Coordinates of C-alpha atoms in Angstrom, one line a residue:
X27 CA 121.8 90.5 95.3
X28 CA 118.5 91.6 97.6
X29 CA 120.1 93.7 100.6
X30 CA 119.8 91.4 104.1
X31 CA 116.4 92.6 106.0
X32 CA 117.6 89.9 108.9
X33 CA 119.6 87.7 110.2
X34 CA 118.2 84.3 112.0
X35 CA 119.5 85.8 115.5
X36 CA 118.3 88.9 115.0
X37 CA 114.8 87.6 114.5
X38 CA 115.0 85.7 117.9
X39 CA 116.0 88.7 119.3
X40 CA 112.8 90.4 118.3
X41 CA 110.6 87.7 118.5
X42 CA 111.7 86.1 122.0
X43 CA 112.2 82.9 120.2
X44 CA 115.5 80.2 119.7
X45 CA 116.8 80.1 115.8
X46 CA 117.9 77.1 114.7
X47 CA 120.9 77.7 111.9
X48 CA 122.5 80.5 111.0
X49 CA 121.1 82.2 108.2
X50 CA 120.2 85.4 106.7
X51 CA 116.7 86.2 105.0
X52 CA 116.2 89.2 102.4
X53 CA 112.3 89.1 102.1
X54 CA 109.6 88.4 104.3
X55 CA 106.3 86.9 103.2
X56 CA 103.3 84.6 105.4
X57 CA 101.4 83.7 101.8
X58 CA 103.5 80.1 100.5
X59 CA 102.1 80.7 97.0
X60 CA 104.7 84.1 97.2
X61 CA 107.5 82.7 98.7
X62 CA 110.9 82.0 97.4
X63 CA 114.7 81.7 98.0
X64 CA 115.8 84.2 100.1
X65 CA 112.7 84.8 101.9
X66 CA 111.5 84.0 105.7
X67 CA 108.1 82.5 105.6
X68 CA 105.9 83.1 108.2
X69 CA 103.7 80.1 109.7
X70 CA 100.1 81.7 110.2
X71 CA 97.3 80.3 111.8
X72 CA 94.3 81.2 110.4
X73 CA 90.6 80.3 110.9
X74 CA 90.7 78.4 107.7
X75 CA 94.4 77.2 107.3
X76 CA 96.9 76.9 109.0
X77 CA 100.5 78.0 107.4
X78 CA 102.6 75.1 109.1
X79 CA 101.2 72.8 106.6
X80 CA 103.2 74.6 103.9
X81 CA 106.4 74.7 105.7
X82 CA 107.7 71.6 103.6
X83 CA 106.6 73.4 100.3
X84 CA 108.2 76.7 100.8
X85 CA 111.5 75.0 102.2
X86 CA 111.4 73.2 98.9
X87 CA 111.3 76.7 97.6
X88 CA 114.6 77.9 98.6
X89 CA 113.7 80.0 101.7
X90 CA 115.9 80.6 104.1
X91 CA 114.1 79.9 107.1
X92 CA 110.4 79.8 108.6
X93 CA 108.4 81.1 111.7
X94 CA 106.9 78.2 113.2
X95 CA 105.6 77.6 116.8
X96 CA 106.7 74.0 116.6
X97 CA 109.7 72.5 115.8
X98 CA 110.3 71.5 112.2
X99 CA 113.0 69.6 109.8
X100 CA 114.7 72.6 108.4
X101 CA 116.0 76.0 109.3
X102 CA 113.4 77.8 112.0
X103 CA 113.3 79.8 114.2
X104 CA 110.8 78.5 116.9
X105 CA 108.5 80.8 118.8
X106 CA 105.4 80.3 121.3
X107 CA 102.9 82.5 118.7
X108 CA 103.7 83.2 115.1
X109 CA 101.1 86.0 115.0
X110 CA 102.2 87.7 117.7
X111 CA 106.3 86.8 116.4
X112 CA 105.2 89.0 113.1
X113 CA 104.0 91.8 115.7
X114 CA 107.3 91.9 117.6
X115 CA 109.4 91.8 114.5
X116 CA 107.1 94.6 113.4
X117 CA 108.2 96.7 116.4
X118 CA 111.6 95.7 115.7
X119 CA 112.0 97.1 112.1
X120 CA 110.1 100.4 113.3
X121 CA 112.5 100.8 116.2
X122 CA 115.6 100.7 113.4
X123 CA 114.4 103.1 110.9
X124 CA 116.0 106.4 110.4
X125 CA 113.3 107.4 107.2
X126 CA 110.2 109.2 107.4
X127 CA 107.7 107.0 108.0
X128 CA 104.0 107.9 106.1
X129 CA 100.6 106.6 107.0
X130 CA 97.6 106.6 104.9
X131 CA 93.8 105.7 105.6
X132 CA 90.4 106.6 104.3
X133 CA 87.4 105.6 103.1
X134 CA 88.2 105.9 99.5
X135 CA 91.1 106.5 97.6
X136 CA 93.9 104.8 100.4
X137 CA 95.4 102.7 97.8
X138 CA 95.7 105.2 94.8
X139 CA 96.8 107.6 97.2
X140 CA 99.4 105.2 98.7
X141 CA 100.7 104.4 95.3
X142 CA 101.2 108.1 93.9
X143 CA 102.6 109.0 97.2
X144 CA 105.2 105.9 96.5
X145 CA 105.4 107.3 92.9
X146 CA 106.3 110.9 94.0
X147 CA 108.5 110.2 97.0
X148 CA 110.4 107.6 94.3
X149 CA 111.1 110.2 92.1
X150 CA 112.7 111.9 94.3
X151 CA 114.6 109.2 96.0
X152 CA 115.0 106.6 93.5
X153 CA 115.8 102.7 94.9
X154 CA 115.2 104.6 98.9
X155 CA 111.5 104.5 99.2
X156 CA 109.2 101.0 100.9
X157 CA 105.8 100.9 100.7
X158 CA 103.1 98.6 101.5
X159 CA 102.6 96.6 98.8
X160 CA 99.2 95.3 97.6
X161 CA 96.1 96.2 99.9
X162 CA 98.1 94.8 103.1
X163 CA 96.7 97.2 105.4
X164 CA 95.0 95.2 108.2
X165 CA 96.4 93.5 111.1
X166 CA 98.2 90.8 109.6
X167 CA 99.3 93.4 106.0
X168 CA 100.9 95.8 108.1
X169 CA 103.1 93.8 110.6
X170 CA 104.3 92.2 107.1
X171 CA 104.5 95.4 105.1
X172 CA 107.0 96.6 109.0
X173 CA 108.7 93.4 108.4
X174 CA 109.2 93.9 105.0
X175 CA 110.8 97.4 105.6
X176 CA 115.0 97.9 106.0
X177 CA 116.1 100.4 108.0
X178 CA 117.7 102.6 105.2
X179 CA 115.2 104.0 103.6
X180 CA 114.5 107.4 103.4
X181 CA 110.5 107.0 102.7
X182 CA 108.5 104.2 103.8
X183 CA 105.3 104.6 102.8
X184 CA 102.0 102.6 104.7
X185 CA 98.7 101.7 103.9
X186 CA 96.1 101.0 106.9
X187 CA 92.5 100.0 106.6
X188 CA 89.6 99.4 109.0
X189 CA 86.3 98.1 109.4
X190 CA 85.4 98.3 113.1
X191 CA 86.4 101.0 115.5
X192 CA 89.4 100.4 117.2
X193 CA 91.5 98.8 114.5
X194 CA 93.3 101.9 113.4
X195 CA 94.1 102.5 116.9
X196 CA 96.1 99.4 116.8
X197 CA 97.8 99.8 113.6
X198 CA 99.2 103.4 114.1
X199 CA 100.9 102.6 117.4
X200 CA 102.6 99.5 115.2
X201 CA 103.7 102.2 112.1
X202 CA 104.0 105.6 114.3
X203 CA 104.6 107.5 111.5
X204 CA 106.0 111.0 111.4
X205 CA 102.8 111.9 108.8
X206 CA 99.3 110.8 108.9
X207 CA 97.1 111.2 106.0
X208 CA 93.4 110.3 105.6
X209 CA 92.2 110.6 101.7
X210 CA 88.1 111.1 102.8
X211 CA 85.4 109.9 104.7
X212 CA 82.3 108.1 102.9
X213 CA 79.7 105.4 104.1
X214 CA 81.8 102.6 104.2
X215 CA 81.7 99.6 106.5
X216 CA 78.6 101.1 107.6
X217 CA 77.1 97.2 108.7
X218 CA 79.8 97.5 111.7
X219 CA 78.9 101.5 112.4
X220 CA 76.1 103.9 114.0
X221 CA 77.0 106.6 111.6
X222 CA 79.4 108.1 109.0
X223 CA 80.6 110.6 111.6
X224 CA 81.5 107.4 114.0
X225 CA 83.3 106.0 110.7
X226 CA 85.0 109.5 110.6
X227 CA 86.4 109.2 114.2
X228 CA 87.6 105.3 113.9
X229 CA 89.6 106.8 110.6
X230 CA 91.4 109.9 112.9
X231 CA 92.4 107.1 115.3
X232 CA 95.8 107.1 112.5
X233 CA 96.9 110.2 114.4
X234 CA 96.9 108.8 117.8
X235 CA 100.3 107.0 116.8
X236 CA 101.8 110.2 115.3
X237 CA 105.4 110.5 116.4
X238 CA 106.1 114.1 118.8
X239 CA 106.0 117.1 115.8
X240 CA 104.4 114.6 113.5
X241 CA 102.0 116.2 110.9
X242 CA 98.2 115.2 110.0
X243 CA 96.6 116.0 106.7
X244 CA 93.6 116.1 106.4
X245 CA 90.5 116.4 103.5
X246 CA 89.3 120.0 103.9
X247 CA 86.7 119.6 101.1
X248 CA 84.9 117.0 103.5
X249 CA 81.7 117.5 105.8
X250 CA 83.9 116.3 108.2
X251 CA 87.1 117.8 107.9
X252 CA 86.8 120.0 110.6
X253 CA 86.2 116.8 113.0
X254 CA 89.0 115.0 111.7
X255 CA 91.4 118.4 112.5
X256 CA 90.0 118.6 115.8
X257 CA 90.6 115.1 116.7
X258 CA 94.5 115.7 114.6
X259 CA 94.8 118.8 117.0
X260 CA 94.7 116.2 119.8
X261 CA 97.8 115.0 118.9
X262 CA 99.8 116.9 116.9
X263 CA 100.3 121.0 116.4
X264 CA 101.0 120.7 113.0
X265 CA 97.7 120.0 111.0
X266 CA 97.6 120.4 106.9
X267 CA 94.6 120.6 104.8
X268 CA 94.0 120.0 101.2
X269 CA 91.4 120.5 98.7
X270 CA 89.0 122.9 96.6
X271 CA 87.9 125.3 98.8
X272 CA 89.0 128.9 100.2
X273 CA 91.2 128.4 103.2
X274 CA 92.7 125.3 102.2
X275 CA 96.0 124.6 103.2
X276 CA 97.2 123.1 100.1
X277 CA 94.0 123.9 97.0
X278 CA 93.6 123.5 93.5
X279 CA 93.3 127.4 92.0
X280 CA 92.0 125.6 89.1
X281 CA 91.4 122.2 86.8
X282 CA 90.8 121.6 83.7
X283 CA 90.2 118.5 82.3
X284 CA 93.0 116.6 79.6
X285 CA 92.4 113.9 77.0
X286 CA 93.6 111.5 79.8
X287 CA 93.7 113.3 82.9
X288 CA 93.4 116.7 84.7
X289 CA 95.8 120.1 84.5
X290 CA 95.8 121.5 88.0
X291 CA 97.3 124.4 89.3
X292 CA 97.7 124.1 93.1
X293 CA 99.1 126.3 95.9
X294 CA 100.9 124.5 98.2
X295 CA 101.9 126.1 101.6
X296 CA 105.3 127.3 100.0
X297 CA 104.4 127.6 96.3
X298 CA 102.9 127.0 93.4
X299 CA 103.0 124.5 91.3
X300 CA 101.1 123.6 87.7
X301 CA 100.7 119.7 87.4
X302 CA 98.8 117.2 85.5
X303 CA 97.4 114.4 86.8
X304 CA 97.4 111.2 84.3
X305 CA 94.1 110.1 85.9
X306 CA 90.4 111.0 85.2
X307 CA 88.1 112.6 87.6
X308 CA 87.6 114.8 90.7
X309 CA 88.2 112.3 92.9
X310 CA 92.2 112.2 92.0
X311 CA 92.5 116.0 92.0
X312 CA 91.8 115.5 95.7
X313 CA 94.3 112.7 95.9
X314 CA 96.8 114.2 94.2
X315 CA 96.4 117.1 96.4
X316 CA 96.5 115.2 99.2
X317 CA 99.7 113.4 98.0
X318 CA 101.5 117.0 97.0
X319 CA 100.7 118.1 100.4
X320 CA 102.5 115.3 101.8
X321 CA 105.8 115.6 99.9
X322 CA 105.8 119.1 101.0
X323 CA 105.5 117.9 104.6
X324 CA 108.5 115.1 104.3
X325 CA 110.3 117.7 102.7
X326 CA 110.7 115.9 99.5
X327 CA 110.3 117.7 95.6
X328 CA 107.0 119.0 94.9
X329 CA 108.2 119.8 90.7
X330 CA 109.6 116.1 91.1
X331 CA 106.1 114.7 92.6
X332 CA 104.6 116.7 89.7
X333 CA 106.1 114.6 87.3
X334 CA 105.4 111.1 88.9
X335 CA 101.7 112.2 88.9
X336 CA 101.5 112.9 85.3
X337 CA 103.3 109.3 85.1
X338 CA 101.2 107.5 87.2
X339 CA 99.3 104.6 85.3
X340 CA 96.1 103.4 86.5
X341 CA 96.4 100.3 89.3
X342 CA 94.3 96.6 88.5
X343 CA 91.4 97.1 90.0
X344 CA 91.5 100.9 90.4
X345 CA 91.2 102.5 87.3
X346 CA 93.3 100.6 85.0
X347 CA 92.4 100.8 81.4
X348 CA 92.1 98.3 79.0
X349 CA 91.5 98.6 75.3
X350 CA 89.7 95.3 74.6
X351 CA 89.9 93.5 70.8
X352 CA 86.2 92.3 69.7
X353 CA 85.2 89.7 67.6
X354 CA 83.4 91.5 65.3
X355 CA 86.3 93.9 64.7
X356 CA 87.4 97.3 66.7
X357 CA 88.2 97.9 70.3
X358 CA 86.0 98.6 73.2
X359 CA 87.3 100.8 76.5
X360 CA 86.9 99.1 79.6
X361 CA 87.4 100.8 83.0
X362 CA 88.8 98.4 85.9
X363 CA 87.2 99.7 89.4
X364 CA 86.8 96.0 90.0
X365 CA 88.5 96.1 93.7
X366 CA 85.9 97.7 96.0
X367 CA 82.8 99.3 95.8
X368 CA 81.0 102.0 98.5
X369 CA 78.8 104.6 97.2
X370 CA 81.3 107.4 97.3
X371 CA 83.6 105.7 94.5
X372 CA 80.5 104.3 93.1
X373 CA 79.7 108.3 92.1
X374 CA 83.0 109.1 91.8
X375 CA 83.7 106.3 89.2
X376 CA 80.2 107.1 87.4
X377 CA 81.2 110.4 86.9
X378 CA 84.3 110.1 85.0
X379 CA 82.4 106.9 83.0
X380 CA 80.0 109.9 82.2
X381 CA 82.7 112.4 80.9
X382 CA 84.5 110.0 78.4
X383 CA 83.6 110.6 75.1
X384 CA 82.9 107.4 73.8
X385 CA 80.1 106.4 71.4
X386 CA 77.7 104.4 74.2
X387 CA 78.4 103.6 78.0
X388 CA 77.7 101.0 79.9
X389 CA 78.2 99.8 83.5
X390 CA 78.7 96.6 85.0
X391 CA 77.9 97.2 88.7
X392 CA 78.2 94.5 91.1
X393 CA 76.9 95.2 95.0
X394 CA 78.2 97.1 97.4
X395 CA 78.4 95.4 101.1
X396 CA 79.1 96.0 104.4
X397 CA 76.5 98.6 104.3
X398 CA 74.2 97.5 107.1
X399 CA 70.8 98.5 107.1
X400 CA 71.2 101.7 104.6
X401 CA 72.2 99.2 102.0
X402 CA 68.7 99.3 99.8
X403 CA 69.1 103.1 99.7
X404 CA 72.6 103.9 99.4
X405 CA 72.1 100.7 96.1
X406 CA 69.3 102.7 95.2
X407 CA 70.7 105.8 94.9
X408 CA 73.1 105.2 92.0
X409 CA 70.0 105.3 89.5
X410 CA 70.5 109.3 89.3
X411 CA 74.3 109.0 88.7
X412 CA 74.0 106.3 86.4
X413 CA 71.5 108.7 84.3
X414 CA 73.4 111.5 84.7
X415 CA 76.8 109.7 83.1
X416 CA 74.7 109.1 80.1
X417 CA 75.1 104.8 80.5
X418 CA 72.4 103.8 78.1
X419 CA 72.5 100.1 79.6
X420 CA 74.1 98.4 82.8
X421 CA 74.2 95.2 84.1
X422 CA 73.7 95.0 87.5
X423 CA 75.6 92.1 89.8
X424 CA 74.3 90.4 93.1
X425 CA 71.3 90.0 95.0
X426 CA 72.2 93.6 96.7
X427 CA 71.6 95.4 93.4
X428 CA 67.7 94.7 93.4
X429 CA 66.8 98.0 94.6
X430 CA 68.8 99.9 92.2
X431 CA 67.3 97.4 90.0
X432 CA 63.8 98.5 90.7
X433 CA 64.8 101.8 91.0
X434 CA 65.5 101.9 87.2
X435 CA 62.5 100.2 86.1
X436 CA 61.3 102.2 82.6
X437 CA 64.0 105.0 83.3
X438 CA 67.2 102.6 81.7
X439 CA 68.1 99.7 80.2
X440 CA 69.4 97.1 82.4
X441 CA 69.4 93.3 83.0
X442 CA 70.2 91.8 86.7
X443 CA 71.8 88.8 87.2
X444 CA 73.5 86.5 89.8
X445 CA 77.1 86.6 89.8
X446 CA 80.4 87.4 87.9
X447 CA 80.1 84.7 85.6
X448 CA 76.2 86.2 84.2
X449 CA 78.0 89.5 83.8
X450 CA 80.4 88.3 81.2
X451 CA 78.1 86.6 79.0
X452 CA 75.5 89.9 79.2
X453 CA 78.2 91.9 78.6
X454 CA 79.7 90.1 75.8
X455 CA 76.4 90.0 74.1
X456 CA 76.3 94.3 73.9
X457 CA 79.2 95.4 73.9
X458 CA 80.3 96.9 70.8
X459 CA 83.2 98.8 69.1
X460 CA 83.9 102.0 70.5
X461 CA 81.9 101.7 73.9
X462 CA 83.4 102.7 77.2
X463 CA 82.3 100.3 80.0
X464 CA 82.8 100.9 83.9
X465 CA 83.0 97.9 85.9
X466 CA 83.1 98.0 89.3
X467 CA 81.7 96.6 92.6
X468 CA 82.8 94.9 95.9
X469 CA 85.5 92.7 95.8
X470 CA 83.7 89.4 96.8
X471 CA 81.1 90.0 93.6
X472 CA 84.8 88.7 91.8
X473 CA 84.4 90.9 88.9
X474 CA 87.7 91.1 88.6
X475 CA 87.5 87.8 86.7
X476 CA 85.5 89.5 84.6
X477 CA 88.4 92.1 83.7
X478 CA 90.7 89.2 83.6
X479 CA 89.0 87.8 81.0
X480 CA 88.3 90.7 79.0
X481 CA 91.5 92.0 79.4
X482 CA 93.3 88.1 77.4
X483 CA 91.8 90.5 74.3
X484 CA 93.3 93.7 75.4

């Protein structure tokens, strides 16, 4: 049986509101298609929906009880403003924890990193490590992922995103971890920002939550590294950096590249430690860095962590690989980087497309957004990587893509279409045994459903 996370009285308590019944809920959720026995379901209002409409639905379920602001046929507990109810309940679980609490943000890599650091610290603490699950890293995901978290654990692990300046801000002062850890700073979101050093400082708004003696880590590899240890300095004495480069804190001596991953030899702040990474490219030498460095912080098993990374399977969406059946006979590799898309992991992703081995590569690349004004460029750019990784045709996704499109005229082969569903059927009609394909773009292109579909053959 699930452990209890709360009692209906104890919510009240934390939420200022009146429970009706007495019962006990073991999991928390606000999305109805998720929720079942056990659970308290969280009435959202949204700007689309609005989550009291499901109430009858999920009691039907077998929760326990629901967050409402209006009285309803069924155990509740009734307050003035659900969102603001998740909030409080939020502070509530933060205020009971006796674990380290970890927070993670970046540009690129906060999932993955989030995932391995779970992975690691798991190891090491088997059945006593939360994490955010998903990508629920916004202001809705992390109240939930707070709400979600008991107050036993010895490692609770957080994921927390942005898009505006400010946001972090917000967030940090919810989780107030003892460690804050940003993965690296690329031209994301850039629609909603002057500059990529403006997106660096929204990012090192995670330290303004640390807890007193808290640690920051920090990417030292980065242009803007020594910004984001500044702003850490702020707020903290205790400042860790990790990467490639002489005078990192916690640096890769040296790499070398696997049949499915990456050897590393590192050199912590206490040791050192030989490793390999089940995970292709540069990129998650820098994440796995980032997520040894951490362990080290918390205290936790370094040769433990070691292990879990040379474990660690590739996540839906972010590098998971499938090995996909064809029609005509024999298998073709496909690469899911289907989540999310900036130019940074565009690269990134290109360049360990162009190190696999396979017979011909191809790329299905679907447009980036958020990008702002720099979008034609920063789409335009991607023609040299794209040459460089050897694709000898790609199919580009969206009406952004027209610049890389033109930028590829009589340099590669490539067809452009309109959507997610004009990928598939100019995919299926090249690919071919033995191919390796990259897809990957911004979430709302849905290529995803793409993979989906490909991956009913895996």
């Amino acid at each position: 049986m699930s452990a209890i996370l709360w009692t209906a009285a104890e919510i009240a308590t934390a939420t200022g509101g009146v429970a009706i019944g007495e019962w006990v809920a073991t999991g928390v959720t606000f999305d109805s298609r998720e929720a079942g026995p056990g659970d308290l379901f969280v009435a959202l209002k949204g700007a689309s929906t609005d989550g009291h409409r499901y109430v009858p639905e999920v009691l039907a379920k077998g929760v326990s009880g629901v967050l409402v602001s209006h009285p309803v046929d069924g155990p509740h507990v009734l307050v003035a403003d659900t969102m603001a109810a998740l909030q409080a309940l939020a502070v509530a679980a933060r205020q009971r924890v006796v674990g380290k609490v970890i927070g993670v943000t970046g540009s690129v890599g906060k999932t993955g990193t989030k995932e391995a650091l779970y992975a690691a610290l798991e190891r090491a603490a088997p059945g006593h490590v939360h994490r955010s699950v998903k990508s629920y890293n916004n202001h809705t995901g992390v109240p939930l992922s707070l709400a979600r978290m008991s107050s036993c654990q010895r490692y609770n692990v957080f994921e927390m995103g942005m898009n505006h300046a400010g946001e972090l801000a917000a967030l940090t002062r919810l989780v107030r971890p003892h460690l804050a850890l940003i993965t690296a700073i690329a031209p994301a979101h850039t629609q909603f920002f002057d500059s990529v050093e403006a997106i660096a400082d929204a990012k090192a708004e995670i330290f303004e939550g640390l807890e007193p003696g808290g640690t920051a880590i920090v990417p030292f590899d980065s242009p803007y590294g020594e910004r984001l240890a500044t702003a850490a300095a702020r707020h903290t004495a205790n400042v860790v950096s990790f990467g490639l480069g002489e005078g990192a804190d916690v640096r890769a001596l040296e790499t070398m590249r696997t049949p499915n991953g990456t050897f590393v030899t590192a050199r912590l702040r206490k040791r050192e430690l030989g490793f390999t990474i089940n995970q292709p490219g540069a990129h998650w030498v820098s994440n796995a860095l980032a997520v040894l460095a951490a362990v080290e912080a918390v205290g936790a098993d370094v040769a433990l962590a070691g292990l879990a990374l040379a474990e660690l399977g590739g996540l839906p969406g972010r590098g998971a690989r499938l090995s996909v059946a064809l029609p005509g006979g024999g298998t073709a590799l496909v690469i899911d980087e289907s989540y999310n898309a900036n130019p940074s992991s565009m690269r990134a992703t290109l360049a360990v497309l162009g190190a696999e081995g396979a017979a011909r590569k191809l790329a299905v690349l679907g447009e980036m957004r958020e990008l702002g004004a720099a979008s034609a460029d920063y789409h335009a750019g991607l023609a040299a990587p794209l040459i460089e990784a050897g694709v000898i045709h790609a199919i580009l996704v969206g009406e952004g893509m027209a610049p890389l499109a033109h930028a590829l005229e009589g340099r590669l082969d490539f067809v452009h279409v309109p959507g997610a569903s004009e990928a598939e059927g100019a995919l299926r009609a090249v690919l071919a045994a033995g191919d390796a394909v990259l897809v990957k773009g911004s979430n709302g292109v849905g290529l995803s459903r793409l993979v989906a579909r490909l991956g009913e053959q895996a």
